[in-house]
Short mmCIF file of C-alpha atoms in Angstrom, two decimals:
data_model
loop_
_atom_site.label_atom_id
_atom_site.label_comp_id
_atom_site.label_asym_id
_atom_site.label_seq_id
_atom_site.Cartn_x
_atom_site.Cartn_y
_atom_site.Cartn_z
CA MET A 1 67.62 93.00 41.45
CA LYS A 2 64.93 92.36 42.74
CA LYS A 3 63.03 95.16 39.91
CA LYS A 4 64.68 93.39 37.25
CA ARG A 5 63.15 90.19 38.40
CA SER A 6 60.02 90.93 39.07
CA LEU A 7 59.66 93.10 35.85
CA ILE A 8 60.40 89.46 34.23
CA ILE A 9 57.72 87.73 36.98
CA LEU A 10 54.97 89.98 35.25
CA SER A 11 56.15 90.02 31.32
CA VAL A 12 55.79 85.87 31.92
CA LEU A 13 52.92 86.83 34.05
CA LEU A 14 51.25 89.36 30.64
CA VAL A 15 52.62 86.49 28.08
CA MET A 16 50.48 83.51 30.09
CA SER A 17 47.29 85.90 29.92
CA MET A 18 47.52 86.54 26.50
CA LEU A 19 47.90 82.52 25.68
CA LEU A 20 44.59 82.20 27.77
CA ALA A 21 42.35 85.14 26.67
CA ALA A 22 43.60 83.76 22.21
CA CYS A 23 42.19 80.02 23.60
CA GLY A 24 38.84 81.68 25.89
CA GLY A 25 38.87 83.28 22.53
CA SER A 26 38.29 79.99 20.85
CA LYS A 27 35.98 78.34 23.15
CA GLY A 28 32.15 76.99 21.57
CA GLY A 29 29.29 78.19 24.15
CA ASN A 30 29.72 75.13 26.19
CA GLY A 31 32.89 74.34 26.20
CA SER A 32 36.28 74.71 25.38
CA SER A 33 37.77 73.56 21.01
CA THR A 34 38.78 70.25 23.25
CA SER A 35 36.20 69.19 24.53
CA ASN A 36 33.91 70.07 21.22
CA ALA A 37 36.75 67.98 19.26
CA GLN A 38 35.61 65.01 21.50
CA ASN A 39 31.73 65.74 21.68
CA GLY A 40 31.58 65.94 18.06
CA SER A 41 29.31 67.85 15.26
CA ALA A 42 26.26 65.62 15.46
CA ALA A 43 24.09 68.27 17.57
CA ALA A 44 24.72 72.04 16.44
CA GLY A 45 27.09 74.02 19.75
CA GLY A 46 27.68 70.41 21.00
CA GLU A 47 24.39 69.86 22.59
CA VAL A 48 23.73 66.39 23.40
CA LYS A 49 19.89 65.22 22.15
CA THR A 50 18.60 61.81 22.90
CA VAL A 51 17.49 58.88 20.70
CA LYS A 52 14.51 57.07 21.90
CA ILE A 53 14.15 53.90 19.44
CA PHE A 54 10.89 51.68 20.56
CA GLN A 55 10.74 48.37 18.82
CA PHE A 56 9.31 45.02 19.19
CA LYS A 57 11.37 42.10 18.67
CA THR A 58 13.01 41.04 22.61
CA GLU A 59 15.96 39.05 21.03
CA ILE A 60 17.85 41.21 19.60
CA VAL A 61 17.59 44.03 22.51
CA GLU A 62 20.68 42.48 24.22
CA GLY A 63 22.73 43.66 21.68
CA LEU A 64 20.89 46.41 21.01
CA ASN A 65 22.76 47.20 24.72
CA GLU A 66 25.94 46.69 23.28
CA LEU A 67 25.39 48.67 19.67
CA LYS A 68 23.83 51.71 22.26
CA VAL A 69 27.44 51.77 23.90
CA GLU A 70 29.62 51.31 20.98
CA PHE A 71 27.40 54.20 18.70
CA GLU A 72 27.34 57.00 21.69
CA LYS A 73 31.28 56.67 22.15
CA GLU A 74 31.60 57.69 18.72
CA HIS A 75 29.06 59.94 18.33
CA PRO A 76 28.75 61.80 22.63
CA ASN A 77 26.56 63.90 21.79
CA ILE A 78 23.89 61.35 19.92
CA LYS A 79 22.06 59.23 23.75
CA LEU A 80 19.89 56.19 23.03
CA ASP A 81 17.02 55.36 24.38
CA ILE A 82 15.97 51.78 23.73
CA GLN A 83 13.13 50.61 24.76
CA THR A 84 11.12 46.93 23.79
CA VAL A 85 7.42 45.49 24.14
CA GLY A 86 7.93 42.06 22.19
CA GLY A 87 7.99 38.08 22.69
CA GLY A 88 3.89 37.98 22.83
CA ALA A 89 2.52 42.07 24.56
CA ASP A 90 0.63 43.74 22.00
CA TYR A 91 3.55 46.45 20.24
CA ALA A 92 0.57 48.53 18.34
CA ALA A 93 -1.47 49.18 21.11
CA ALA A 94 1.70 50.30 23.47
CA LEU A 95 2.60 52.33 20.79
CA LYS A 96 -0.84 54.10 20.16
CA THR A 97 -0.44 55.18 24.08
CA LYS A 98 3.11 56.68 23.27
CA PHE A 99 1.77 58.95 20.91
CA ALA A 100 -1.25 59.67 22.62
CA SER A 101 0.16 60.74 26.03
CA GLY A 102 3.08 62.80 24.14
CA ASP A 103 5.73 60.22 24.53
CA ALA A 104 6.33 59.27 20.83
CA PRO A 105 9.26 57.55 20.34
CA ASP A 106 11.96 59.00 17.37
CA ILE A 107 12.24 56.46 16.03
CA PHE A 108 9.97 53.27 16.16
CA SER A 109 8.56 49.46 14.35
CA ASN A 110 6.07 49.72 11.39
CA GLY A 111 5.25 46.21 9.47
CA GLY A 112 4.24 48.22 6.96
CA PHE A 113 1.56 47.87 3.69
CA ALA A 114 -1.29 48.38 6.25
CA GLU A 115 0.19 49.56 8.34
CA LEU A 116 2.06 52.16 7.12
CA ASP A 117 -0.96 54.11 5.06
CA MET A 118 -2.36 53.75 9.38
CA TRP A 119 1.20 56.02 10.06
CA GLN A 120 1.76 57.71 7.42
CA ASP A 121 1.50 60.84 8.19
CA LYS A 122 4.05 60.63 11.78
CA ILE A 123 7.13 59.00 8.97
CA GLU A 124 9.34 60.70 7.51
CA ASP A 125 10.05 59.91 3.38
CA LEU A 126 13.76 58.31 4.01
CA SER A 127 14.07 58.18 0.54
CA ASP A 128 17.55 60.15 0.24
CA GLN A 129 19.53 57.88 2.73
CA PRO A 130 22.76 56.45 1.72
CA TRP A 131 21.34 52.86 2.20
CA VAL A 132 18.00 52.85 0.63
CA LYS A 133 19.70 52.17 -2.79
CA ASP A 134 21.18 48.60 -1.39
CA LEU A 135 17.53 47.55 -0.58
CA VAL A 136 16.61 43.15 -1.49
CA PRO A 137 13.67 44.91 -3.24
CA LEU A 138 11.60 42.30 -1.68
CA ALA A 139 12.99 44.08 1.69
CA ALA A 140 11.85 46.92 0.54
CA GLU A 141 8.42 46.48 -0.81
CA PRO A 142 6.48 47.38 2.57
CA MET A 143 7.42 50.13 3.09
CA THR A 144 7.25 51.88 0.07
CA LYS A 145 5.04 53.94 -1.67
CA ASP A 146 4.29 56.25 -4.21
CA GLY A 147 8.27 55.43 -5.20
CA LYS A 148 9.19 56.59 -1.82
CA VAL A 149 10.40 54.85 0.86
CA TYR A 150 9.08 54.89 4.71
CA GLY A 151 11.74 53.13 6.29
CA MET A 152 14.64 50.60 6.99
CA PRO A 153 13.75 46.78 7.10
CA MET A 154 15.93 45.37 9.67
CA ASN A 155 15.29 42.10 7.94
CA LEU A 156 14.27 38.58 6.00
CA GLU A 157 12.51 36.47 8.35
CA GLY A 158 11.21 33.02 6.99
CA ILE A 159 8.62 31.37 8.56
CA GLY A 160 7.70 27.53 8.74
CA TYR A 161 8.07 24.16 10.73
CA VAL A 162 12.01 23.81 12.50
CA TYR A 163 11.94 19.90 12.33
CA ASN A 164 15.10 18.50 13.90
CA LYS A 165 17.19 16.81 11.40
CA ASP A 166 18.37 13.95 13.62
CA LEU A 167 16.01 12.49 14.60
CA PHE A 168 14.08 12.59 11.51
CA ALA A 169 16.82 10.76 10.69
CA LYS A 170 15.98 8.03 12.99
CA ALA A 171 12.23 7.23 12.57
CA GLY A 172 13.68 7.08 9.03
CA ILE A 173 12.43 10.06 7.66
CA THR A 174 14.77 10.18 4.05
CA GLU A 175 13.43 14.45 3.14
CA THR A 176 10.81 17.00 4.62
CA PRO A 177 7.50 16.93 4.17
CA LYS A 178 5.13 18.74 0.72
CA THR A 179 2.40 17.26 0.79
CA ILE A 180 0.07 17.31 4.36
CA THR A 181 -0.67 13.67 3.27
CA GLU A 182 3.10 12.87 3.77
CA LEU A 183 3.62 14.74 6.46
CA GLU A 184 0.83 12.96 8.27
CA GLU A 185 2.96 9.96 7.29
CA ALA A 186 5.89 11.74 9.03
CA ALA A 187 4.41 12.31 12.50
CA LYS A 188 3.40 8.58 12.70
CA LYS A 189 7.02 7.76 11.84
CA LEU A 190 8.28 9.72 14.83
CA GLN A 191 5.27 8.87 16.93
CA GLN A 192 6.90 4.92 16.19
CA ILE A 193 10.15 5.65 17.72
CA GLY A 194 8.65 7.65 20.28
CA VAL A 195 8.77 11.02 20.05
CA THR A 196 5.46 13.29 19.89
CA PRO A 197 6.44 14.45 16.21
CA PHE A 198 4.46 18.57 17.19
CA GLY A 199 4.88 21.38 20.04
CA ASN A 200 2.70 23.68 19.25
CA ALA A 201 2.58 26.92 20.77
CA TYR A 202 -0.98 27.79 20.45
CA GLN A 203 -1.36 30.10 24.01
CA GLU A 204 0.80 32.43 20.93
CA TRP A 205 -1.80 35.31 19.52
CA TRP A 206 0.96 35.64 17.05
CA LEU A 207 1.87 32.45 16.09
CA LEU A 208 -2.21 32.15 14.65
CA GLY A 209 -3.00 34.51 14.22
CA ASN A 210 -0.11 36.62 11.95
CA GLN A 211 2.00 34.49 10.87
CA GLY A 212 0.28 30.89 10.34
CA ILE A 213 -2.53 31.95 8.62
CA SER A 214 -0.63 33.21 6.45
CA THR A 215 -0.10 30.93 3.60
CA ALA A 216 -4.87 30.47 3.98
CA PHE A 217 -3.98 34.08 2.54
CA ALA A 218 -0.74 33.79 0.57
CA ARG A 219 -1.78 30.72 -1.36
CA GLN A 220 -5.49 32.49 -3.23
CA ASP A 221 -4.84 32.85 -7.07
CA ASN A 222 -4.55 36.67 -6.52
CA VAL A 223 -3.21 37.18 -2.55
CA ASP A 224 -3.95 40.84 -3.19
CA GLU A 225 -7.76 40.97 -5.52
CA PHE A 226 -8.74 38.36 -2.11
CA ILE A 227 -7.38 41.69 0.61
CA LYS A 228 -9.37 44.36 -1.02
CA GLY A 229 -12.81 41.56 -2.05
CA LEU A 230 -12.30 41.26 1.19
CA ASN A 231 -12.20 44.79 2.31
CA GLU A 232 -14.89 45.44 -0.52
CA GLY A 233 -17.32 42.97 0.67
CA THR A 234 -17.10 40.81 -2.82
CA ALA A 235 -14.95 38.11 -1.13
CA THR A 236 -15.25 35.89 1.98
CA ILE A 237 -12.82 33.92 3.82
CA VAL A 238 -17.06 31.11 4.15
CA GLY A 239 -15.73 28.43 2.15
CA ASN A 240 -12.87 28.99 0.85
CA GLU A 241 -11.12 26.73 0.07
CA GLN A 242 -7.16 27.93 1.22
CA PHE A 243 -8.86 28.24 4.49
CA LYS A 244 -10.07 24.75 4.73
CA ASN A 245 -6.88 23.34 3.62
CA TRP A 246 -5.14 25.64 5.85
CA SER A 247 -7.96 24.35 9.38
CA ASN A 248 -6.17 20.58 8.07
CA LEU A 249 -3.06 21.27 8.43
CA LEU A 250 -4.36 22.58 11.76
CA ASN A 251 -5.63 19.81 12.85
CA LEU A 252 -3.67 17.02 12.04
CA THR A 253 -0.75 19.64 14.59
CA VAL A 254 -3.10 18.92 17.67
CA LYS A 255 -3.39 15.29 16.10
CA TYR A 256 0.12 14.77 16.96
CA GLY A 257 0.47 17.40 19.13
CA GLN A 258 2.04 17.34 22.69
CA LYS A 259 -1.46 17.98 24.81
CA ASN A 260 -3.11 20.91 26.19
CA PRO A 261 -1.46 23.87 22.90
CA LEU A 262 -3.58 26.38 24.22
CA THR A 263 -1.97 26.61 27.36
CA THR A 264 1.70 26.58 25.73
CA ASP A 265 3.64 29.47 24.97
CA ALA A 266 6.68 29.67 22.60
CA ASN A 267 9.54 29.82 25.57
CA THR A 268 8.18 25.98 26.07
CA HIS A 269 7.35 24.56 23.00
CA LEU A 270 11.59 25.96 22.11
CA ALA A 271 12.61 24.07 25.07
CA MET A 272 10.69 20.86 24.35
CA PHE A 273 11.98 21.32 20.85
CA ALA A 274 15.42 22.21 21.90
CA SER A 275 15.64 18.98 23.84
CA GLY A 276 14.18 16.66 21.48
CA GLU A 277 10.97 15.95 22.97
CA VAL A 278 9.03 17.54 20.25
CA ALA A 279 9.80 17.09 16.90
CA MET A 280 9.25 20.46 14.95
CA MET A 281 7.47 23.60 15.85
CA GLN A 282 6.40 26.07 13.60
CA GLU A 283 8.61 29.34 13.97
CA GLY A 284 11.22 30.66 12.40
CA ASN A 285 14.51 31.38 11.52
CA TRP A 286 15.04 33.70 14.81
CA ALA A 287 14.79 30.68 17.21
CA GLN A 288 18.74 29.98 15.78
CA THR A 289 20.03 31.84 18.75
CA LEU A 290 17.17 31.09 21.26
CA ILE A 291 17.27 27.25 20.44
CA ASP A 292 21.49 27.39 20.79
CA ASN A 293 21.49 28.98 24.23
CA ILE A 294 19.55 25.74 24.85
CA THR A 295 21.26 23.21 23.66
CA PRO A 296 24.67 25.14 20.45
CA ASN A 297 25.14 22.59 17.75
CA MET A 298 21.86 21.41 17.20
CA ASN A 299 21.18 19.85 13.32
CA ILE A 300 17.90 21.84 12.79
CA GLY A 301 16.25 22.89 9.00
CA MET A 302 13.05 24.53 8.54
CA PHE A 303 10.54 23.49 5.75
CA PRO A 304 6.97 25.60 4.43
CA LEU A 305 3.49 24.29 6.07
CA PRO A 306 2.25 21.90 3.32
CA ILE A 307 -1.36 22.53 3.31
CA ASP A 308 -2.56 20.57 0.56
CA ASP A 309 -1.43 17.29 -1.76
CA ASP A 310 -0.30 20.09 -4.38
CA ALA A 311 4.51 19.66 -3.44
CA GLU A 312 4.70 23.00 -6.46
CA LYS A 313 2.76 25.23 -4.62
CA ASN A 314 3.32 24.22 -0.73
CA ASP A 315 7.87 23.95 -1.56
CA LYS A 316 7.69 27.49 -0.94
CA LEU A 317 8.67 29.52 2.23
CA THR A 318 6.26 32.43 3.70
CA VAL A 319 8.69 35.54 4.33
CA GLY A 320 8.57 38.90 5.03
CA ILE A 321 10.09 41.39 7.14
CA PRO A 322 9.06 41.51 10.84
CA ALA A 323 9.22 45.66 11.03
CA ASN A 324 10.94 47.93 9.83
CA LEU A 325 12.31 51.24 11.18
CA VAL A 326 11.31 54.05 10.83
CA VAL A 327 11.80 58.08 12.22
CA ASN A 328 9.33 59.93 13.94
CA LYS A 329 8.73 63.27 10.95
CA ASP A 330 7.67 65.31 13.86
CA SER A 331 10.58 64.41 15.69
CA ALA A 332 13.42 67.52 17.15
CA SER A 333 16.20 63.99 17.07
CA LYS A 334 15.06 62.90 13.27
CA GLU A 335 17.80 64.22 12.09
CA GLU A 336 20.18 62.16 15.00
CA ALA A 337 18.52 59.19 14.14
CA LYS A 338 18.41 58.95 10.09
CA ILE A 339 22.97 59.13 11.54
CA PHE A 340 21.61 55.86 14.26
CA LEU A 341 20.19 54.14 11.09
CA ASN A 342 22.96 54.56 8.61
CA TRP A 343 25.32 53.14 11.35
CA LEU A 344 23.57 50.93 12.25
CA VAL A 345 24.16 48.85 8.44
CA THR A 346 26.86 50.78 7.32
CA SER A 347 29.50 50.13 9.55
CA ASP A 348 31.06 46.97 10.45
CA LEU A 349 30.42 46.58 14.25
CA GLY A 350 26.72 46.96 12.94
CA LYS A 351 26.85 44.62 9.74
CA GLU A 352 28.41 42.31 12.12
CA TYR A 353 26.27 42.03 15.25
CA ILE A 354 23.13 42.17 12.14
CA VAL A 355 24.33 38.97 10.44
CA LYS A 356 26.54 36.89 13.16
CA LYS A 357 24.76 38.50 16.68
CA TRP A 358 21.80 38.61 15.71
CA LYS A 359 21.56 36.04 12.95
CA PHE A 360 19.02 38.00 9.92
CA ILE A 361 19.24 37.00 7.05
CA PRO A 362 20.27 41.35 5.59
CA ALA A 363 17.81 43.63 4.01
CA LEU A 364 20.92 44.94 2.13
CA THR A 365 22.76 43.51 -0.59
CA THR A 366 25.73 45.62 1.09
CA ILE A 367 25.58 43.22 3.80
CA PRO A 368 27.44 39.59 3.56
CA ALA A 369 26.04 37.44 5.70
CA THR A 370 28.00 33.44 5.44
CA SER A 371 25.96 30.03 6.17
CA GLU A 372 27.65 29.97 9.06
CA ASP A 373 27.21 33.55 10.42
CA ILE A 374 23.39 33.72 10.00
CA GLY A 375 23.10 29.47 11.12
CA GLN A 376 20.63 26.17 9.74
CA LEU A 377 17.29 27.59 9.70
CA GLY A 378 18.88 31.14 8.15
CA ALA A 379 20.94 29.16 5.77
CA ASP A 380 17.57 26.91 4.87
CA VAL A 381 15.65 31.17 4.22
CA LYS A 382 17.99 32.21 2.38
CA LYS A 383 17.69 29.32 -0.29
CA TYR A 384 15.10 29.06 -0.68
CA VAL A 385 14.50 33.57 -0.73
CA ASP A 386 17.77 32.59 -3.42
CA GLU A 387 15.54 30.28 -5.60
CA ASN A 388 13.11 32.46 -5.99
CA LYS A 389 10.36 30.13 -3.40
CA VAL A 390 8.71 32.52 -0.99
CA TYR A 391 5.09 33.08 -0.09
CA GLY A 392 4.80 36.78 0.97
CA LEU A 393 4.47 37.12 4.43
CA GLN A 394 0.41 39.19 4.01
CA SER A 395 -0.16 40.24 8.28
CA SER A 396 0.92 43.34 7.13
CA LYS A 397 -2.17 44.38 4.67
CA PHE A 398 -4.58 43.28 7.36
CA PRO A 399 -7.25 45.86 8.72
CA ASP A 400 -5.49 46.82 12.16
CA GLY A 401 -6.71 43.99 15.18
CA VAL A 402 -7.97 41.83 12.40
CA THR A 403 -4.58 39.56 13.73
CA GLN A 404 -5.47 39.38 17.52
CA GLU A 405 -8.63 38.40 16.64
CA PHE A 406 -8.25 35.73 13.97
CA ALA A 407 -5.51 34.19 16.80
CA SER A 408 -9.07 33.97 19.20
CA ALA A 409 -11.33 32.86 16.46
CA ILE A 410 -8.44 30.66 15.66
CA GLN A 411 -8.36 29.18 19.45
CA GLU A 412 -11.87 28.86 19.39
CA LEU A 413 -11.71 25.97 16.83
CA ILE A 414 -8.98 25.03 18.19
CA ALA A 415 -10.38 23.74 21.27
CA GLY A 416 -13.97 22.20 19.99
CA LYS A 417 -15.93 25.27 20.70
CA VAL A 418 -16.75 26.03 17.19
CA ASP A 419 -16.67 23.26 13.75
CA GLU A 420 -14.64 24.65 10.40
CA GLY A 421 -17.55 26.60 9.70
CA GLY A 422 -17.76 28.84 12.73
CA TRP A 423 -14.04 29.42 12.82
CA MET A 424 -14.76 30.12 9.50
CA ALA A 425 -17.55 32.19 9.65
CA ASN A 426 -16.29 34.26 12.81
CA MET A 427 -12.63 34.77 10.87
CA GLN A 428 -14.93 36.88 8.17
CA ALA A 429 -17.05 38.31 10.40
CA ALA A 430 -13.90 39.83 13.00
CA TRP A 431 -12.18 41.24 9.06
CA ASP A 432 -15.58 42.69 8.39
CA LYS A 433 -15.89 44.64 12.13
CA LEU A 434 -11.72 46.17 11.59
CA LYS A 435 -11.87 46.72 8.34
CA LYS A 436 -12.29 50.20 6.77
#
């Protein structure tokens, strides 16, 4: 009896060992077949790869980190390392340092046009990606060269004067100003009710030398020919009518603005605006979430920068692509980087974050966005885009480093260290120094 029981036990053990061997035979190099199924298959053999993302939009950091968690759940063998340098810091310099130190990111930001030319030998051609066919034409322009698309535009952004509709109504301003004369009249009415018309964050180089001055370029008869002329020495900023007009607008905002604009940063003018202390500020629709965090449901809108008394030409909003996400073509994780970019704009969660969390105006036709989703500022910008009443943001066409030099020259004008002629001469000198 004992012998029979022993034979049965031996038989059971033999069968179990055979089953275990069979299971072992289906193992991959890093574990069981069950483990491999859970770990996904984007990297060969279940290898975990890290995608380093280096970008500058500080207002989306929280959302990006939340998306990182969800993306990694769906793609366990791809890890995201997200780093942000922005909020007035010099992203371009930081990016160059990353590459020079051997810590090049797998995904990074690029403005397109001249910036694309500067970095093209490092950027992967993304023309074969599934989202390319869905790009809004305006959004595709900065990163398209010789028929190829080299970057994913994050969104469309408008730049102009964000204004408090309730304060405008209280002051008896019934329409947004379309001329510089109307703007000054509005400023006087706001002063009469005890409100400072403008909150000026003129400490910020990007507000002056990148976004603000773009209007003077966009109003040229042919902006691309003008920029080409600056590069070739056949055109000049000195004495240019549109730059004179823009400086008149700048002076008007200083005249009707708060004290000490050169020591006022963006956070301060946002707080001043959200509290009702000032009625207008030069900003973009990205300010929606920042204002909402201070004063939810504030009644706000946006209108273009009027630099002269030509109402028709002034009634166009500056709209650009703040950043395009590009892939480092020398990256060992570039395929994983493409997987993330595709997921960002095609997954339901990614689309939801783009419009509802970040209040972005989508750069792809496949991402629906209602006015409620993108906020009052986004809705105003989208209206200008839909009506084709836009000027493109021109700063990505400038020589590398010129935006900061421009800002310094403009700040000297605000401080009264130079007159209009000296300012324009300094602007031209900055361009001449840095052009190729």
